[in-house]
Amino acid sequence: MITKINHIAIVIPELEEGMGFWVNALGLNVKKTESVPEQQVDIAFLPVGESNIELLAPTDTESGVAKYLDKRGPGLHHICLEVEDIDTVLDRLKTASVPLIDEEPRDGGHGKKLAFIHPKGTGGVLVELYQLP
Ligand code: CO
């Protein structure tokens, strides 16, 4: 049902500078970078095997990611699990009374569906679910 870790997202203040450790010191490659204006973030994807390290940097001071960085400092933001059937997983979590940020899957574009599970229910880690097309 859960097939793999799609990505681990880390929030940093500034993308270019924050990539230094991962790229220069550790030697990972940047697959792509993109701006997501709807969420006011710049993102870099660094593949590690079948998974990715996803670096997130806020582009404003008011977005969710910006507030998170302000409050908690840089570090782990969320982990993303890839699932075969997101509706079934969400139903299962509802049955188990796990608090969800998204009761129903959101449209992630390109046929992708996603939903976030509240850290209150997971031991303190924001968990994202992906169902890829
Ligand atoms: Co994510």
PDB file of C-alpha atoms and ligand atoms in Angstrom:
ATOM      1  CA  MET A   1       0.000   0.000   0.000  1.00  0.00           C
ATOM      2  CA  ILE A   2       2.879   2.379   0.883  1.00  0.00           C
ATOM      3  CA  THR A   3       5.429   1.886  -1.866  1.00  0.00           C
ATOM      4  CA  LYS A   4       8.361   4.159  -1.024  1.00  0.00           C
ATOM      5  CA  ILE A   5       9.619   7.421   0.394  1.00  0.00           C
ATOM      6  CA  ASN A   6       9.159   9.861  -2.480  1.00  0.00           C
ATOM      7  CA  HIS A   7      10.959  12.752  -0.823  1.00  0.00           C
ATOM      8  CA  ILE A   8      12.186  14.234   2.403  1.00  0.00           C
ATOM      9  CA  ALA A   9      11.631  17.980   2.510  1.00  0.00           C
ATOM     10  CA  ILE A  10      13.995  20.279   4.355  1.00  0.00           C
ATOM     11  CA  VAL A  11      13.319  23.969   4.817  1.00  0.00           C
ATOM     12  CA  ILE A  12      16.206  26.406   4.491  1.00  0.00           C
ATOM     13  CA  PRO A  13      16.316  30.212   4.378  1.00  0.00           C
ATOM     14  CA  GLU A  14      17.839  30.520   0.916  1.00  0.00           C
ATOM     15  CA  LEU A  15      18.127  27.911  -1.826  1.00  0.00           C
ATOM     16  CA  GLU A  16      21.534  28.627  -3.402  1.00  0.00           C
ATOM     17  CA  GLU A  17      23.300  28.926  -0.092  1.00  0.00           C
ATOM     18  CA  GLY A  18      21.432  26.030   1.515  1.00  0.00           C
ATOM     19  CA  MET A  19      22.312  23.659  -1.342  1.00  0.00           C
ATOM     20  CA  GLY A  20      26.010  24.014  -0.524  1.00  0.00           C
ATOM     21  CA  PHE A  21      26.205  21.141   1.925  1.00  0.00           C
ATOM     22  CA  TRP A  22      24.112  18.768  -0.166  1.00  0.00           C
ATOM     23  CA  VAL A  23      25.731  19.527  -3.522  1.00  0.00           C
ATOM     24  CA  ASN A  24      29.291  20.687  -2.862  1.00  0.00           C
ATOM     25  CA  ALA A  25      30.129  18.763   0.278  1.00  0.00           C
ATOM     26  CA  LEU A  26      27.980  15.634  -0.106  1.00  0.00           C
ATOM     27  CA  GLY A  27      28.089  15.475  -3.907  1.00  0.00           C
ATOM     28  CA  LEU A  28      24.388  15.097  -4.714  1.00  0.00           C
ATOM     29  CA  ASN A  29      23.137  16.360  -8.066  1.00  0.00           C
ATOM     30  CA  VAL A  30      20.336  18.849  -8.537  1.00  0.00           C
ATOM     31  CA  LYS A  31      17.729  17.281 -10.838  1.00  0.00           C
ATOM     32  CA  LYS A  32      15.702  20.470 -11.097  1.00  0.00           C
ATOM     33  CA  THR A  33      14.773  23.643  -9.318  1.00  0.00           C
ATOM     34  CA  GLU A  34      11.415  25.327  -9.565  1.00  0.00           C
ATOM     35  CA  SER A  35       9.429  28.207  -8.180  1.00  0.00           C
ATOM     36  CA  VAL A  36       5.959  27.478  -6.841  1.00  0.00           C
ATOM     37  CA  PRO A  37       4.337  30.912  -6.620  1.00  0.00           C
ATOM     38  CA  GLU A  38       1.080  29.500  -5.156  1.00  0.00           C
ATOM     39  CA  GLN A  39       3.002  28.308  -2.104  1.00  0.00           C
ATOM     40  CA  GLN A  40       5.631  31.092  -2.149  1.00  0.00           C
ATOM     41  CA  VAL A  41       8.546  28.654  -2.238  1.00  0.00           C
ATOM     42  CA  ASP A  42      11.543  27.806  -4.357  1.00  0.00           C
ATOM     43  CA  ILE A  43      12.281  24.081  -4.486  1.00  0.00           C
ATOM     44  CA  ALA A  44      15.335  22.039  -5.458  1.00  0.00           C
ATOM     45  CA  PHE A  45      15.073  18.278  -6.069  1.00  0.00           C
ATOM     46  CA  LEU A  46      18.172  16.201  -5.326  1.00  0.00           C
ATOM     47  CA  PRO A  47      17.724  12.521  -6.184  1.00  0.00           C
ATOM     48  CA  VAL A  48      19.013   9.867  -3.794  1.00  0.00           C
ATOM     49  CA  GLY A  49      18.273   6.491  -5.352  1.00  0.00           C
ATOM     50  CA  GLU A  50      14.512   6.313  -5.921  1.00  0.00           C
ATOM     51  CA  SER A  51      13.862   9.122  -3.443  1.00  0.00           C
ATOM     52  CA  ASN A  52      14.663  12.808  -3.356  1.00  0.00           C
ATOM     53  CA  ILE A  53      15.906  15.338  -0.901  1.00  0.00           C
ATOM     54  CA  GLU A  54      13.624  18.319  -1.521  1.00  0.00           C
ATOM     55  CA  LEU A  55      15.007  21.661  -0.367  1.00  0.00           C
ATOM     56  CA  LEU A  56      12.356  24.325   0.261  1.00  0.00           C
ATOM     57  CA  ALA A  57      13.067  28.024   0.640  1.00  0.00           C
ATOM     58  CA  PRO A  58      10.316  30.590   1.226  1.00  0.00           C
ATOM     59  CA  THR A  59      10.096  33.535  -1.151  1.00  0.00           C
ATOM     60  CA  ASP A  60       8.028  35.717   1.199  1.00  0.00           C
ATOM     61  CA  THR A  61       7.544  36.165   4.937  1.00  0.00           C
ATOM     62  CA  GLU A  62       3.864  35.191   5.287  1.00  0.00           C
ATOM     63  CA  SER A  63       3.547  31.737   3.728  1.00  0.00           C
ATOM     64  CA  GLY A  64       3.259  28.549   5.759  1.00  0.00           C
ATOM     65  CA  VAL A  65       6.856  27.585   4.998  1.00  0.00           C
ATOM     66  CA  ALA A  66       8.121  31.083   5.928  1.00  0.00           C
ATOM     67  CA  LYS A  67       6.311  30.960   9.264  1.00  0.00           C
ATOM     68  CA  TYR A  68       7.595  27.463   9.927  1.00  0.00           C
ATOM     69  CA  LEU A  69      11.170  28.628   9.296  1.00  0.00           C
ATOM     70  CA  ASP A  70      10.649  31.670  11.474  1.00  0.00           C
ATOM     71  CA  LYS A  71       9.267  29.626  14.358  1.00  0.00           C
ATOM     72  CA  ARG A  72      11.396  26.488  14.241  1.00  0.00           C
ATOM     73  CA  GLY A  73      14.473  27.407  12.221  1.00  0.00           C
ATOM     74  CA  PRO A  74      15.849  25.390   9.318  1.00  0.00           C
ATOM     75  CA  GLY A  75      15.454  21.626   9.338  1.00  0.00           C
ATOM     76  CA  LEU A  76      13.141  18.768   8.489  1.00  0.00           C
ATOM     77  CA  HIS A  77       9.805  19.993   7.147  1.00  0.00           C
ATOM     78  CA  HIS A  78       8.001  16.845   6.025  1.00  0.00           C
ATOM     79  CA  ILE A  79       8.428  13.366   4.637  1.00  0.00           C
ATOM     80  CA  CYS A  80       6.422  12.172   1.658  1.00  0.00           C
ATOM     81  CA  LEU A  81       5.251   8.593   1.285  1.00  0.00           C
ATOM     82  CA  GLU A  82       4.164   7.307  -2.085  1.00  0.00           C
ATOM     83  CA  VAL A  83       0.980   5.224  -1.965  1.00  0.00           C
ATOM     84  CA  GLU A  84      -0.878   3.160  -4.531  1.00  0.00           C
ATOM     85  CA  ASP A  85      -4.352   4.379  -3.566  1.00  0.00           C
ATOM     86  CA  ILE A  86      -4.566   7.596  -1.583  1.00  0.00           C
ATOM     87  CA  ASP A  87      -8.337   7.355  -0.995  1.00  0.00           C
ATOM     88  CA  THR A  88      -7.963   3.979   0.679  1.00  0.00           C
ATOM     89  CA  VAL A  89      -5.116   5.243   2.858  1.00  0.00           C
ATOM     90  CA  LEU A  90      -7.103   8.346   3.905  1.00  0.00           C
ATOM     91  CA  ASP A  91     -10.122   6.190   4.753  1.00  0.00           C
ATOM     92  CA  ARG A  92      -7.940   3.954   6.842  1.00  0.00           C
ATOM     93  CA  LEU A  93      -6.466   6.948   8.707  1.00  0.00           C
ATOM     94  CA  LYS A  94      -9.946   8.407   9.317  1.00  0.00           C
ATOM     95  CA  THR A  95     -11.070   5.074  10.740  1.00  0.00           C
ATOM     96  CA  ALA A  96      -8.075   5.218  13.076  1.00  0.00           C
ATOM     97  CA  SER A  97      -9.012   8.843  14.055  1.00  0.00           C
ATOM     98  CA  VAL A  98      -5.697  10.215  12.826  1.00  0.00           C
ATOM     99  CA  PRO A  99      -5.915  14.018  12.445  1.00  0.00           C
ATOM    100  CA  LEU A 100      -5.637  15.010   8.797  1.00  0.00           C
ATOM    101  CA  ILE A 101      -4.792  18.369   7.254  1.00  0.00           C
ATOM    102  CA  ASP A 102      -6.475  17.198   4.034  1.00  0.00           C
ATOM    103  CA  GLU A 103      -9.583  15.084   4.526  1.00  0.00           C
ATOM    104  CA  GLU A 104      -9.739  14.657   0.763  1.00  0.00           C
ATOM    105  CA  PRO A 105      -6.819  14.472  -1.675  1.00  0.00           C
ATOM    106  CA  ARG A 106      -5.679  17.709  -3.304  1.00  0.00           C
ATOM    107  CA  ASP A 107      -4.862  17.976  -6.972  1.00  0.00           C
ATOM    108  CA  GLY A 108      -1.076  18.113  -7.261  1.00  0.00           C
ATOM    109  CA  GLY A 109      -1.063  18.741 -11.021  1.00  0.00           C
ATOM    110  CA  HIS A 110      -0.074  16.314 -13.791  1.00  0.00           C
ATOM    111  CA  GLY A 111      -2.512  13.721 -12.434  1.00  0.00           C
ATOM    112  CA  LYS A 112      -0.868  13.595  -9.026  1.00  0.00           C
ATOM    113  CA  LYS A 113      -2.965  13.483  -5.855  1.00  0.00           C
ATOM    114  CA  LEU A 114      -1.618  14.510  -2.468  1.00  0.00           C
ATOM    115  CA  ALA A 115      -2.715  14.941   1.135  1.00  0.00           C
ATOM    116  CA  PHE A 116      -1.046  15.966   4.386  1.00  0.00           C
ATOM    117  CA  ILE A 117      -1.398  14.202   7.734  1.00  0.00           C
ATOM    118  CA  HIS A 118      -1.241  16.434  10.810  1.00  0.00           C
ATOM    119  CA  PRO A 119       1.940  16.090  12.908  1.00  0.00           C
ATOM    120  CA  LYS A 120      -0.261  15.706  16.006  1.00  0.00           C
ATOM    121  CA  GLY A 121      -1.097  12.233  14.776  1.00  0.00           C
ATOM    122  CA  THR A 122       2.310  11.083  13.589  1.00  0.00           C
ATOM    123  CA  GLY A 123       4.716  11.643  16.469  1.00  0.00           C
ATOM    124  CA  GLY A 124       5.483  15.212  15.452  1.00  0.00           C
ATOM    125  CA  VAL A 125       6.410  14.831  11.776  1.00  0.00           C
ATOM    126  CA  LEU A 126       4.369  16.375   8.978  1.00  0.00           C
ATOM    127  CA  VAL A 127       3.641  13.511   6.561  1.00  0.00           C
ATOM    128  CA  GLU A 128       2.618  13.983   2.950  1.00  0.00           C
ATOM    129  CA  LEU A 129       1.012  11.252   0.863  1.00  0.00           C
ATOM    130  CA  TYR A 130       1.457  11.074  -2.909  1.00  0.00           C
ATOM    131  CA  GLN A 131      -0.431   9.044  -5.425  1.00  0.00           C
ATOM    132  CA  LEU A 132       1.291   9.368  -8.779  1.00  0.00           C
ATOM    133  CA  PRO A 133      -0.590   8.810 -12.041  1.00  0.00           C
TER     134      PRO A 133
HETATM  135 CO    CO B   1       6.432  17.443  -0.333  1.00  0.00          CO
END
